[in-house]
Structure formats: structure tokens, C-alpha cells
């Protein structure tokens, strides 16, 4: 049952990411990928810090793990570099890391209240 | 990551790739976790604390409780992220040179498999968690009386290895694909991924 839930949730969250992040311009900061990653980090913070979620592997590993992506950030930064947008590539990676950690911290704080 | 319009077949390929990627990530996490703690961090008994001591952010230590301090680099997340960047570097180059028949497979492997194999949320939460240096995961047995050391050098190393390592892995993947596949550009299909 857990295995089936894992497969379904992983498929659904992967598709959500694919649809939400497809078709972004290659020479601008991909804000939709940024939004998906930061939201996922925030939600994962809530789930892992919550005491009421006993077996979160489907929600965390299959769901939010598949929703967010690390390799796409690298690909998008490389794409920005290829298109001559060095500053945007650096800014994109920098704000993704800083905002992601801040969002995760905020999520952990909220999760601990539950 | 791609400007291609996704059709139903692409979405199916992405979904299958996503399930395989998430499963592979789960497998790597599973084999790299410590059997005794069930988690990735290094947990060492701390004999300097005695029963009755109150640990910051935690309940007082019971007589029968194991006392441990935890720190370390989440090697499982680091591994999946670096491997995923390497693979995606190769795949983006192959996508540029793909034909219509192989394009769907490559999209499934890139957006689906690599996208879901790698994860940003775990990276962010792990860094935030270790920065906070206090127990979370309270629902797990290990959450009790485990003190999380704020290991700033280790954290900085983790962040640098992830970001710089990811960039290097992506570049290496692209170079390797270029070397082994050779140049066979298809200008009618090719588009920067």
C-alpha cells in the first residue's frame, strides 16, 4: 500500500513540477522553478518537524522530493551562462540557496508548533 | 527546463522517469542511513551528560535514554544531487542533438528521472535543520535526547560541495556526452534545453 502510494505520489508531484516549470525563457531567471523549489522546502520543513506525521516517507521522499529539483537549477544556471547572462546565473543560484534555507527554517518553526 | 510543448506521451515519460528517480533516491537514502539511528547524521554517545540534565530545546534526560550528539554531512542527498547533475548535463546535450524518436525518452530521463532523483527541499531542510542545532523529527525515537551540534564548517562544506559540485558535475556530464556521442547536431530539432 505504501509502495503504491509512493509510486502515485511521485508520479503526480513530478508531473506537477514538469507542467509548472516548462516553457520558461532561457535568458531570464526561471522564477517558476524558484517558486516550486522554495515552496517545497517550506512544506518539507513543516512535515519533518510535525509530531503528528508518523510515517512521512510518501509525503517527503516521494512528494516534496520529486516536486523540488536540484539538477534543473544547475541546468538553468548553465543555460543562463550559455546565453551570456552571467550575473543572472549567479543571482539565480544565490537566491535559490538563501531563500530555500530561509523557507525551510520557517517551515521547521511552524511544524514544531503543531 | 525545456521550451518544448509537452504532449501526453511526454507527460507519461516524465511520470515514469519521476517514479524511477524518486525510487532511486529513496534507495540511496535507505542504504546510506545508519542502521541504529535510521538517519544520515553521525550520532555519537555523549558521556559528558548525566541523567537529569536538561538539554536546550529538549526534555530532561531520563535514566534509560541514550544521549547522543549529532552532526555530519547528508551524504545521501549530496550523492543523488551530484549524480543527477552529471546525468542531466549529458542529457541536455543529447536533447539538443536528439531526433524526434529519441526525444521523448530523453525528456523522461531529464525532466522525469533527473528532476526527481535530485531534490532541493531535502538540501534546504538539512541545512536549516543543522543551523538550528536543535532536535526536530520529534516523532522519531532518535529525536529524544539527541543534541544537534551546529557544525558550521561541515555545513559550509555541504553547501559548497552541493553548489560547486553540482555545477562541475553538470559540466563534466556535458563534456562526456559530447566526447562519446560525437557531434551530430540536428538543427531542425535542436533547441537549448
PDB file of C-alpha atoms in Angstrom:
ATOM      1  CA  UNK A   1       0.000   0.000   0.000  1.00  0.00           C
ATOM      2  CA  UNK A   2       2.787   2.346   0.917  1.00  0.00           C
ATOM      3  CA  UNK A   3       4.627   1.304  -2.258  1.00  0.00           C
ATOM      4  CA  UNK A   4       1.587   2.089  -4.382  1.00  0.00           C
ATOM      5  CA  UNK A   5       1.140   5.446  -2.662  1.00  0.00           C
ATOM      6  CA  UNK A   6       4.831   6.165  -3.210  1.00  0.00           C
ATOM      7  CA  UNK A   7       4.543   5.494  -6.961  1.00  0.00           C
ATOM      8  CA  UNK A   8       1.346   7.530  -7.400  1.00  0.00           C
ATOM      9  CA  UNK A   9       2.562  10.486  -5.335  1.00  0.00           C
ATOM     10  CA  UNK A  10       5.987  10.524  -7.028  1.00  0.00           C
ATOM     11  CA  UNK A  11       4.343  10.492 -10.470  1.00  0.00           C
ATOM     12  CA  UNK A  12       1.846  13.236  -9.590  1.00  0.00           C
ATOM     13  CA  UNK A  13       4.405  15.561  -7.998  1.00  0.00           C
ATOM     14  CA  UNK A  14       6.907  15.018 -10.829  1.00  0.00           C
ATOM     15  CA  UNK A  15       4.195  15.949 -13.340  1.00  0.00           C
ATOM     16  CA  UNK A  16       3.240  18.999 -11.282  1.00  0.00           C
ATOM     17  CA  UNK A  17       6.843  20.191 -11.449  1.00  0.00           C
ATOM     18  CA  UNK A  18       7.148  19.420 -15.168  1.00  0.00           C
ATOM     19  CA  UNK A  19       3.982  21.322 -16.052  1.00  0.00           C
ATOM     20  CA  UNK A  20       4.670  24.243 -13.721  1.00  0.00           C
ATOM     21  CA  UNK A  21       8.255  24.730 -14.890  1.00  0.00           C
ATOM     22  CA  UNK A  22       8.035  24.024 -18.634  1.00  0.00           C
ATOM     23  CA  UNK A  23       8.429  26.762 -21.187  1.00  0.00           C
ATOM     24  CA  UNK A  24      10.419  29.266 -19.187  1.00  0.00           C
ATOM     25  CA  UNK A  25      12.638  31.679 -21.153  1.00  0.00           C
ATOM     26  CA  UNK A  26      16.279  30.528 -21.192  1.00  0.00           C
ATOM     27  CA  UNK A  27      17.719  34.038 -20.760  1.00  0.00           C
ATOM     28  CA  UNK A  28      15.782  35.078 -17.657  1.00  0.00           C
ATOM     29  CA  UNK A  29      15.807  33.854 -14.071  1.00  0.00           C
ATOM     30  CA  UNK A  30      13.393  30.880 -14.031  1.00  0.00           C
ATOM     31  CA  UNK A  31      11.041  32.172 -11.347  1.00  0.00           C
ATOM     32  CA  UNK A  32       8.635  29.268 -11.649  1.00  0.00           C
ATOM     33  CA  UNK A  33      11.344  26.718 -10.797  1.00  0.00           C
ATOM     34  CA  UNK A  34      12.406  29.029  -7.985  1.00  0.00           C
ATOM     35  CA  UNK A  35       8.849  29.166  -6.636  1.00  0.00           C
ATOM     36  CA  UNK A  36       8.403  25.386  -6.802  1.00  0.00           C
ATOM     37  CA  UNK A  37      11.705  24.761  -5.010  1.00  0.00           C
ATOM     38  CA  UNK A  38      11.146  27.340  -2.271  1.00  0.00           C
ATOM     39  CA  UNK A  39       7.562  26.185  -1.661  1.00  0.00           C
ATOM     40  CA  UNK A  40       8.747  22.581  -1.470  1.00  0.00           C
ATOM     41  CA  UNK A  41      11.490  23.451   1.022  1.00  0.00           C
ATOM     42  CA  UNK A  42       8.965  25.322   3.189  1.00  0.00           C
ATOM     43  CA  UNK A  43       6.454  22.453   3.127  1.00  0.00           C
ATOM     44  CA  UNK A  44       9.138  19.834   3.828  1.00  0.00           C
ATOM     45  CA  UNK A  45      10.211  21.854   6.867  1.00  0.00           C
ATOM     46  CA  UNK A  46       6.651  21.734   8.186  1.00  0.00           C
ATOM     47  CA  UNK A  47       6.239  17.997   7.577  1.00  0.00           C
ATOM     48  CA  UNK A  48       9.518  16.840   9.116  1.00  0.00           C
ATOM     49  CA  UNK A  49       9.103  18.989  12.228  1.00  0.00           C
ATOM     50  CA  UNK A  50       5.498  17.998  12.836  1.00  0.00           C
ATOM     51  CA  UNK A  51       4.818  15.448  15.525  1.00  0.00           C
ATOM     52  CA  UNK A  52       1.502  14.345  14.062  1.00  0.00           C
ATOM     53  CA  UNK A  53       3.032  12.889  10.910  1.00  0.00           C
ATOM     54  CA  UNK A  54       4.275   9.452  11.892  1.00  0.00           C
ATOM     55  CA  UNK A  55       5.396   7.971   8.593  1.00  0.00           C
ATOM     56  CA  UNK A  56       6.140  10.838   6.245  1.00  0.00           C
ATOM     57  CA  UNK A  57       8.150   8.925   3.623  1.00  0.00           C
ATOM     58  CA  UNK A  58       5.449   9.218   0.953  1.00  0.00           C
ATOM     59  CA  UNK A  59       4.915  12.930   1.568  1.00  0.00           C
ATOM     60  CA  UNK A  60       8.602  13.748   1.925  1.00  0.00           C
ATOM     61  CA  UNK A  61      10.614  11.383  -0.280  1.00  0.00           C
ATOM     62  CA  UNK A  62       8.031  10.752  -2.991  1.00  0.00           C
ATOM     63  CA  UNK A  63       6.090  14.014  -2.886  1.00  0.00           C
ATOM     64  CA  UNK A  64       8.158  17.032  -1.975  1.00  0.00           C
ATOM     65  CA  UNK A  65      11.408  15.330  -3.022  1.00  0.00           C
ATOM     66  CA  UNK A  66      10.027  14.889  -6.536  1.00  0.00           C
ATOM     67  CA  UNK A  67       8.346  18.283  -6.651  1.00  0.00           C
ATOM     68  CA  UNK A  68      11.604  20.064  -5.969  1.00  0.00           C
ATOM     69  CA  UNK A  69      14.699  19.586  -8.069  1.00  0.00           C
ATOM     70  CA  UNK A  70      18.356  20.340  -7.765  1.00  0.00           C
ATOM     71  CA  UNK A  71      19.645  19.268 -11.173  1.00  0.00           C
ATOM     72  CA  UNK A  72      17.258  21.574 -13.043  1.00  0.00           C
ATOM     73  CA  UNK A  73      18.723  24.525 -11.143  1.00  0.00           C
ATOM     74  CA  UNK A  74      22.162  23.528 -12.437  1.00  0.00           C
ATOM     75  CA  UNK A  75      20.796  23.145 -15.978  1.00  0.00           C
ATOM     76  CA  UNK A  76      19.025  26.502 -15.848  1.00  0.00           C
ATOM     77  CA  UNK A  77      22.112  28.249 -14.474  1.00  0.00           C
ATOM     78  CA  UNK A  78      24.179  26.666 -17.265  1.00  0.00           C
ATOM     79  CA  UNK A  79      21.575  27.791 -19.764  1.00  0.00           C
ATOM     80  CA  UNK A  80      21.787  31.365 -18.452  1.00  0.00           C
ATOM     81  CA  UNK A  81      25.583  31.205 -18.771  1.00  0.00           C
ATOM     82  CA  UNK A  82      25.288  29.847 -22.320  1.00  0.00           C
ATOM     83  CA  UNK A  83      23.079  32.800 -23.190  1.00  0.00           C
ATOM     84  CA  UNK A  84      25.571  35.301 -21.817  1.00  0.00           C
ATOM     85  CA  UNK A  85      23.663  36.089 -18.609  1.00  0.00           C
ATOM     86  CA  UNK A  86      26.464  35.515 -16.098  1.00  0.00           C
ATOM     87  CA  UNK A  87      25.036  37.862 -13.471  1.00  0.00           C
ATOM     88  CA  UNK A  88      21.609  36.301 -13.663  1.00  0.00           C
ATOM     89  CA  UNK A  89      23.086  32.794 -13.368  1.00  0.00           C
ATOM     90  CA  UNK A  90      24.947  33.738 -10.176  1.00  0.00           C
ATOM     91  CA  UNK A  91      21.939  35.595  -8.780  1.00  0.00           C
ATOM     92  CA  UNK A  92      19.618  32.691  -9.545  1.00  0.00           C
ATOM     93  CA  UNK A  93      21.756  30.122  -7.707  1.00  0.00           C
ATOM     94  CA  UNK A  94      22.411  32.518  -4.824  1.00  0.00           C
ATOM     95  CA  UNK A  95      18.819  33.473  -4.137  1.00  0.00           C
ATOM     96  CA  UNK A  96      17.660  29.877  -4.572  1.00  0.00           C
ATOM     97  CA  UNK A  97      20.042  28.677  -1.853  1.00  0.00           C
ATOM     98  CA  UNK A  98      19.421  31.555   0.573  1.00  0.00           C
ATOM     99  CA  UNK A  99      15.648  31.681   0.108  1.00  0.00           C
ATOM    100  CA  UNK A 100      15.427  27.879   0.242  1.00  0.00           C
ATOM    101  CA  UNK A 101      17.235  27.641   3.568  1.00  0.00           C
ATOM    102  CA  UNK A 102      15.172  30.530   4.978  1.00  0.00           C
ATOM    103  CA  UNK A 103      11.935  28.911   3.792  1.00  0.00           C
ATOM    104  CA  UNK A 104      12.966  25.562   5.288  1.00  0.00           C
ATOM    105  CA  UNK A 105      13.812  27.264   8.586  1.00  0.00           C
ATOM    106  CA  UNK A 106      10.430  28.998   8.610  1.00  0.00           C
ATOM    107  CA  UNK A 107       8.706  25.700   7.812  1.00  0.00           C
ATOM    108  CA  UNK A 108      10.530  23.905  10.637  1.00  0.00           C
ATOM    109  CA  UNK A 109       9.416  26.633  13.062  1.00  0.00           C
ATOM    110  CA  UNK A 110       5.801  26.269  12.012  1.00  0.00           C
ATOM    111  CA  UNK A 111       5.948  22.483  12.091  1.00  0.00           C
ATOM    112  CA  UNK A 112       7.289  22.489  15.624  1.00  0.00           C
ATOM    113  CA  UNK A 113       4.229  24.382  16.822  1.00  0.00           C
ATOM    114  CA  UNK A 114       1.939  21.553  15.796  1.00  0.00           C
TER     115      UNK A 114
ATOM    116  CA  UNK B   1      13.933  23.434 -18.374  1.00  0.00           C
ATOM    117  CA  UNK B   2      12.776  22.989 -21.889  1.00  0.00           C
ATOM    118  CA  UNK B   3      10.798  25.152 -24.224  1.00  0.00           C
ATOM    119  CA  UNK B   4       9.210  22.144 -25.851  1.00  0.00           C
ATOM    120  CA  UNK B   5       5.482  21.913 -25.593  1.00  0.00           C
ATOM    121  CA  UNK B   6       4.736  18.751 -23.625  1.00  0.00           C
ATOM    122  CA  UNK B   7       2.265  16.309 -25.144  1.00  0.00           C
ATOM    123  CA  UNK B   8       0.564  13.327 -23.475  1.00  0.00           C
ATOM    124  CA  UNK B   9       3.393  10.957 -24.395  1.00  0.00           C
ATOM    125  CA  UNK B  10       5.984  13.337 -22.938  1.00  0.00           C
ATOM    126  CA  UNK B  11       3.990  13.565 -19.699  1.00  0.00           C
ATOM    127  CA  UNK B  12       3.813   9.769 -19.467  1.00  0.00           C
ATOM    128  CA  UNK B  13       7.583   9.530 -20.000  1.00  0.00           C
ATOM    129  CA  UNK B  14       8.138  12.214 -17.341  1.00  0.00           C
ATOM    130  CA  UNK B  15       5.842  10.432 -14.876  1.00  0.00           C
ATOM    131  CA  UNK B  16       7.638   7.095 -15.364  1.00  0.00           C
ATOM    132  CA  UNK B  17      11.023   8.790 -15.104  1.00  0.00           C
ATOM    133  CA  UNK B  18       9.864  10.612 -11.989  1.00  0.00           C
ATOM    134  CA  UNK B  19       8.797   7.424 -10.226  1.00  0.00           C
ATOM    135  CA  UNK B  20      12.117   5.746 -11.107  1.00  0.00           C
ATOM    136  CA  UNK B  21      14.067   8.814  -9.961  1.00  0.00           C
ATOM    137  CA  UNK B  22      12.227   9.117  -6.652  1.00  0.00           C
ATOM    138  CA  UNK B  23      12.615   5.359  -6.075  1.00  0.00           C
ATOM    139  CA  UNK B  24      16.346   5.537  -6.780  1.00  0.00           C
ATOM    140  CA  UNK B  25      16.649   8.473  -4.363  1.00  0.00           C
ATOM    141  CA  UNK B  26      14.757   6.521  -1.717  1.00  0.00           C
ATOM    142  CA  UNK B  27      17.058   3.526  -2.304  1.00  0.00           C
ATOM    143  CA  UNK B  28      20.213   5.613  -1.945  1.00  0.00           C
ATOM    144  CA  UNK B  29      18.847   7.207   1.225  1.00  0.00           C
ATOM    145  CA  UNK B  30      17.940   3.775   2.531  1.00  0.00           C
ATOM    146  CA  UNK B  31      21.367   2.206   2.029  1.00  0.00           C
ATOM    147  CA  UNK B  32      23.256   5.237   3.343  1.00  0.00           C
ATOM    148  CA  UNK B  33      21.342   5.665   6.581  1.00  0.00           C
ATOM    149  CA  UNK B  34      22.731   4.491   9.853  1.00  0.00           C
ATOM    150  CA  UNK B  35      21.054   1.271  10.933  1.00  0.00           C
ATOM    151  CA  UNK B  36      20.940   2.273  14.590  1.00  0.00           C
ATOM    152  CA  UNK B  37      19.603   5.798  14.238  1.00  0.00           C
ATOM    153  CA  UNK B  38      17.706   5.449  10.981  1.00  0.00           C
ATOM    154  CA  UNK B  39      19.074   8.727   9.762  1.00  0.00           C
ATOM    155  CA  UNK B  40      22.015  10.127   7.897  1.00  0.00           C
ATOM    156  CA  UNK B  41      23.712  12.085  10.630  1.00  0.00           C
ATOM    157  CA  UNK B  42      26.580  10.818  12.700  1.00  0.00           C
ATOM    158  CA  UNK B  43      25.281  10.140  16.157  1.00  0.00           C
ATOM    159  CA  UNK B  44      27.852   9.597  18.863  1.00  0.00           C
ATOM    160  CA  UNK B  45      27.112   8.871  22.530  1.00  0.00           C
ATOM    161  CA  UNK B  46      27.926  11.849  24.701  1.00  0.00           C
ATOM    162  CA  UNK B  47      29.129  10.728  28.071  1.00  0.00           C
ATOM    163  CA  UNK B  48      29.564  14.228  29.431  1.00  0.00           C
ATOM    164  CA  UNK B  49      25.851  14.479  30.168  1.00  0.00           C
ATOM    165  CA  UNK B  50      24.229  12.643  33.018  1.00  0.00           C
ATOM    166  CA  UNK B  51      20.642  11.657  33.681  1.00  0.00           C
ATOM    167  CA  UNK B  52      18.537  14.578  34.792  1.00  0.00           C
ATOM    168  CA  UNK B  53      20.397  17.096  32.655  1.00  0.00           C
ATOM    169  CA  UNK B  54      18.192  19.347  30.568  1.00  0.00           C
ATOM    170  CA  UNK B  55      19.333  19.777  27.024  1.00  0.00           C
ATOM    171  CA  UNK B  56      18.478  23.032  25.298  1.00  0.00           C
ATOM    172  CA  UNK B  57      15.300  22.644  23.316  1.00  0.00           C
ATOM    173  CA  UNK B  58      14.648  19.184  24.654  1.00  0.00           C
ATOM    174  CA  UNK B  59      13.220  17.439  27.665  1.00  0.00           C
ATOM    175  CA  UNK B  60      15.407  16.398  30.548  1.00  0.00           C
ATOM    176  CA  UNK B  61      17.454  13.282  30.063  1.00  0.00           C
ATOM    177  CA  UNK B  62      15.894  10.158  31.501  1.00  0.00           C
ATOM    178  CA  UNK B  63      17.998   7.472  33.155  1.00  0.00           C
ATOM    179  CA  UNK B  64      17.412   4.934  30.397  1.00  0.00           C
ATOM    180  CA  UNK B  65      17.818   7.288  27.500  1.00  0.00           C
ATOM    181  CA  UNK B  66      20.714   7.219  25.101  1.00  0.00           C
ATOM    182  CA  UNK B  67      22.390  10.586  24.944  1.00  0.00           C
ATOM    183  CA  UNK B  68      23.956  11.463  21.675  1.00  0.00           C
ATOM    184  CA  UNK B  69      25.149  14.434  19.737  1.00  0.00           C
ATOM    185  CA  UNK B  70      24.648  14.504  16.014  1.00  0.00           C
ATOM    186  CA  UNK B  71      26.420  16.238  13.179  1.00  0.00           C
ATOM    187  CA  UNK B  72      27.625  15.443   9.713  1.00  0.00           C
ATOM    188  CA  UNK B  73      27.039  15.894   6.013  1.00  0.00           C
ATOM    189  CA  UNK B  74      23.941  14.319   4.474  1.00  0.00           C
ATOM    190  CA  UNK B  75      25.807  12.131   2.015  1.00  0.00           C
ATOM    191  CA  UNK B  76      22.673  10.626   0.504  1.00  0.00           C
ATOM    192  CA  UNK B  77      21.242  13.954  -0.648  1.00  0.00           C
ATOM    193  CA  UNK B  78      24.683  15.066  -1.810  1.00  0.00           C
ATOM    194  CA  UNK B  79      25.096  11.837  -3.801  1.00  0.00           C
ATOM    195  CA  UNK B  80      21.749  11.983  -5.592  1.00  0.00           C
ATOM    196  CA  UNK B  81      22.169  15.675  -6.380  1.00  0.00           C
ATOM    197  CA  UNK B  82      25.654  15.308  -7.854  1.00  0.00           C
ATOM    198  CA  UNK B  83      24.792  12.159  -9.823  1.00  0.00           C
ATOM    199  CA  UNK B  84      21.623  13.836 -11.094  1.00  0.00           C
ATOM    200  CA  UNK B  85      23.550  16.931 -12.225  1.00  0.00           C
ATOM    201  CA  UNK B  86      26.098  14.759 -14.059  1.00  0.00           C
ATOM    202  CA  UNK B  87      23.340  12.818 -15.823  1.00  0.00           C
ATOM    203  CA  UNK B  88      21.362  15.923 -16.681  1.00  0.00           C
ATOM    204  CA  UNK B  89      24.455  17.581 -18.114  1.00  0.00           C
ATOM    205  CA  UNK B  90      24.811  14.672 -20.517  1.00  0.00           C
ATOM    206  CA  UNK B  91      21.088  14.553 -21.268  1.00  0.00           C
ATOM    207  CA  UNK B  92      20.748  18.262 -22.094  1.00  0.00           C
ATOM    208  CA  UNK B  93      23.479  17.891 -24.701  1.00  0.00           C
ATOM    209  CA  UNK B  94      21.813  14.771 -26.101  1.00  0.00           C
ATOM    210  CA  UNK B  95      18.458  16.579 -26.177  1.00  0.00           C
ATOM    211  CA  UNK B  96      19.924  19.347 -28.317  1.00  0.00           C
ATOM    212  CA  UNK B  97      21.092  16.705 -30.782  1.00  0.00           C
ATOM    213  CA  UNK B  98      18.087  14.436 -30.470  1.00  0.00           C
ATOM    214  CA  UNK B  99      15.867  13.098 -33.175  1.00  0.00           C
ATOM    215  CA  UNK B 100      12.102  13.033 -32.798  1.00  0.00           C
ATOM    216  CA  UNK B 101      12.128   9.335 -31.894  1.00  0.00           C
ATOM    217  CA  UNK B 102      14.599   9.606 -29.034  1.00  0.00           C
ATOM    218  CA  UNK B 103      13.389  12.974 -27.778  1.00  0.00           C
ATOM    219  CA  UNK B 104      10.576  11.595 -25.631  1.00  0.00           C
ATOM    220  CA  UNK B 105      12.873   9.113 -23.900  1.00  0.00           C
ATOM    221  CA  UNK B 106      15.370  11.893 -23.213  1.00  0.00           C
ATOM    222  CA  UNK B 107      12.688  14.200 -21.801  1.00  0.00           C
ATOM    223  CA  UNK B 108      11.508  11.406 -19.497  1.00  0.00           C
ATOM    224  CA  UNK B 109      15.083  10.807 -18.376  1.00  0.00           C
ATOM    225  CA  UNK B 110      15.904  14.505 -17.946  1.00  0.00           C
ATOM    226  CA  UNK B 111      12.799  16.174 -16.520  1.00  0.00           C
ATOM    227  CA  UNK B 112      11.397  12.984 -15.002  1.00  0.00           C
ATOM    228  CA  UNK B 113      14.291  10.895 -13.749  1.00  0.00           C
ATOM    229  CA  UNK B 114      16.979  13.529 -13.083  1.00  0.00           C
ATOM    230  CA  UNK B 115      14.443  16.055 -11.817  1.00  0.00           C
ATOM    231  CA  UNK B 116      13.049  13.636  -9.262  1.00  0.00           C
ATOM    232  CA  UNK B 117      16.320  11.878  -8.445  1.00  0.00           C
ATOM    233  CA  UNK B 118      17.682  15.210  -7.277  1.00  0.00           C
ATOM    234  CA  UNK B 119      15.941  17.207  -4.615  1.00  0.00           C
ATOM    235  CA  UNK B 120      16.186  20.755  -3.411  1.00  0.00           C
ATOM    236  CA  UNK B 121      13.796  20.586  -0.473  1.00  0.00           C
ATOM    237  CA  UNK B 122      15.866  17.993   1.402  1.00  0.00           C
ATOM    238  CA  UNK B 123      19.019  20.065   0.859  1.00  0.00           C
ATOM    239  CA  UNK B 124      17.359  23.218   2.210  1.00  0.00           C
ATOM    240  CA  UNK B 125      15.783  21.492   5.204  1.00  0.00           C
ATOM    241  CA  UNK B 126      19.006  19.693   6.124  1.00  0.00           C
ATOM    242  CA  UNK B 127      20.974  22.946   6.127  1.00  0.00           C
ATOM    243  CA  UNK B 128      18.278  24.804   8.084  1.00  0.00           C
ATOM    244  CA  UNK B 129      17.929  21.918  10.489  1.00  0.00           C
ATOM    245  CA  UNK B 130      21.641  21.722  11.264  1.00  0.00           C
ATOM    246  CA  UNK B 131      21.845  25.530  11.516  1.00  0.00           C
ATOM    247  CA  UNK B 132      19.167  25.464  14.168  1.00  0.00           C
ATOM    248  CA  UNK B 133      21.141  22.923  16.183  1.00  0.00           C
ATOM    249  CA  UNK B 134      18.109  21.635  18.000  1.00  0.00           C
ATOM    250  CA  UNK B 135      16.148  18.436  17.783  1.00  0.00           C
ATOM    251  CA  UNK B 136      13.388  18.173  15.264  1.00  0.00           C
ATOM    252  CA  UNK B 137      11.991  14.916  13.890  1.00  0.00           C
ATOM    253  CA  UNK B 138      10.406  14.627  17.313  1.00  0.00           C
ATOM    254  CA  UNK B 139       8.193  11.814  16.094  1.00  0.00           C
ATOM    255  CA  UNK B 140      11.206   9.572  15.671  1.00  0.00           C
ATOM    256  CA  UNK B 141      12.749   7.764  18.618  1.00  0.00           C
ATOM    257  CA  UNK B 142      16.134   9.281  17.847  1.00  0.00           C
ATOM    258  CA  UNK B 143      14.666  12.738  18.357  1.00  0.00           C
ATOM    259  CA  UNK B 144      14.775  12.298  22.083  1.00  0.00           C
ATOM    260  CA  UNK B 145      17.899  13.453  23.805  1.00  0.00           C
ATOM    261  CA  UNK B 146      19.881  13.899  20.655  1.00  0.00           C
ATOM    262  CA  UNK B 147      21.712  17.176  20.589  1.00  0.00           C
ATOM    263  CA  UNK B 148      22.447  18.579  17.171  1.00  0.00           C
ATOM    264  CA  UNK B 149      25.787  20.298  17.095  1.00  0.00           C
ATOM    265  CA  UNK B 150      25.909  23.400  14.985  1.00  0.00           C
ATOM    266  CA  UNK B 151      28.703  22.192  12.757  1.00  0.00           C
ATOM    267  CA  UNK B 152      29.335  25.360  10.737  1.00  0.00           C
ATOM    268  CA  UNK B 153      32.423  24.134   8.812  1.00  0.00           C
ATOM    269  CA  UNK B 154      30.608  20.915   7.942  1.00  0.00           C
ATOM    270  CA  UNK B 155      27.545  22.844   6.833  1.00  0.00           C
ATOM    271  CA  UNK B 156      29.585  25.243   4.722  1.00  0.00           C
ATOM    272  CA  UNK B 157      31.323  22.265   3.140  1.00  0.00           C
ATOM    273  CA  UNK B 158      27.959  20.651   2.408  1.00  0.00           C
ATOM    274  CA  UNK B 159      26.600  23.795   0.745  1.00  0.00           C
ATOM    275  CA  UNK B 160      29.782  24.375  -1.289  1.00  0.00           C
ATOM    276  CA  UNK B 161      30.023  20.706  -2.325  1.00  0.00           C
ATOM    277  CA  UNK B 162      26.395  20.768  -3.407  1.00  0.00           C
ATOM    278  CA  UNK B 163      26.504  24.013  -5.395  1.00  0.00           C
ATOM    279  CA  UNK B 164      30.027  23.974  -6.847  1.00  0.00           C
ATOM    280  CA  UNK B 165      29.950  20.178  -7.151  1.00  0.00           C
ATOM    281  CA  UNK B 166      26.621  20.337  -8.947  1.00  0.00           C
ATOM    282  CA  UNK B 167      27.959  22.870 -11.434  1.00  0.00           C
ATOM    283  CA  UNK B 168      31.115  20.827 -12.042  1.00  0.00           C
ATOM    284  CA  UNK B 169      29.155  17.568 -12.355  1.00  0.00           C
ATOM    285  CA  UNK B 170      26.808  19.172 -14.881  1.00  0.00           C
ATOM    286  CA  UNK B 171      29.727  20.477 -16.951  1.00  0.00           C
ATOM    287  CA  UNK B 172      31.504  17.094 -16.805  1.00  0.00           C
ATOM    288  CA  UNK B 173      28.324  15.318 -17.914  1.00  0.00           C
ATOM    289  CA  UNK B 174      28.027  17.630 -20.874  1.00  0.00           C
ATOM    290  CA  UNK B 175      31.674  17.158 -21.863  1.00  0.00           C
ATOM    291  CA  UNK B 176      31.471  13.369 -21.529  1.00  0.00           C
ATOM    292  CA  UNK B 177      28.318  13.218 -23.660  1.00  0.00           C
ATOM    293  CA  UNK B 178      29.977  15.420 -26.257  1.00  0.00           C
ATOM    294  CA  UNK B 179      33.033  13.169 -26.340  1.00  0.00           C
ATOM    295  CA  UNK B 180      31.228   9.839 -26.536  1.00  0.00           C
ATOM    296  CA  UNK B 181      28.285  10.746 -28.701  1.00  0.00           C
ATOM    297  CA  UNK B 182      30.230  12.945 -31.039  1.00  0.00           C
ATOM    298  CA  UNK B 183      28.889  15.899 -32.922  1.00  0.00           C
ATOM    299  CA  UNK B 184      25.793  15.083 -34.882  1.00  0.00           C
ATOM    300  CA  UNK B 185      23.716  18.201 -34.484  1.00  0.00           C
ATOM    301  CA  UNK B 186      20.181  18.187 -35.730  1.00  0.00           C
ATOM    302  CA  UNK B 187      19.400  21.837 -36.379  1.00  0.00           C
ATOM    303  CA  UNK B 188      15.729  21.247 -37.106  1.00  0.00           C
ATOM    304  CA  UNK B 189      15.034  19.739 -33.687  1.00  0.00           C
ATOM    305  CA  UNK B 190      17.819  21.185 -31.603  1.00  0.00           C
ATOM    306  CA  UNK B 191      16.984  23.853 -29.083  1.00  0.00           C
ATOM    307  CA  UNK B 192      18.797  24.877 -25.908  1.00  0.00           C
ATOM    308  CA  UNK B 193      17.332  22.929 -23.017  1.00  0.00           C
TER     309      UNK B 193
END
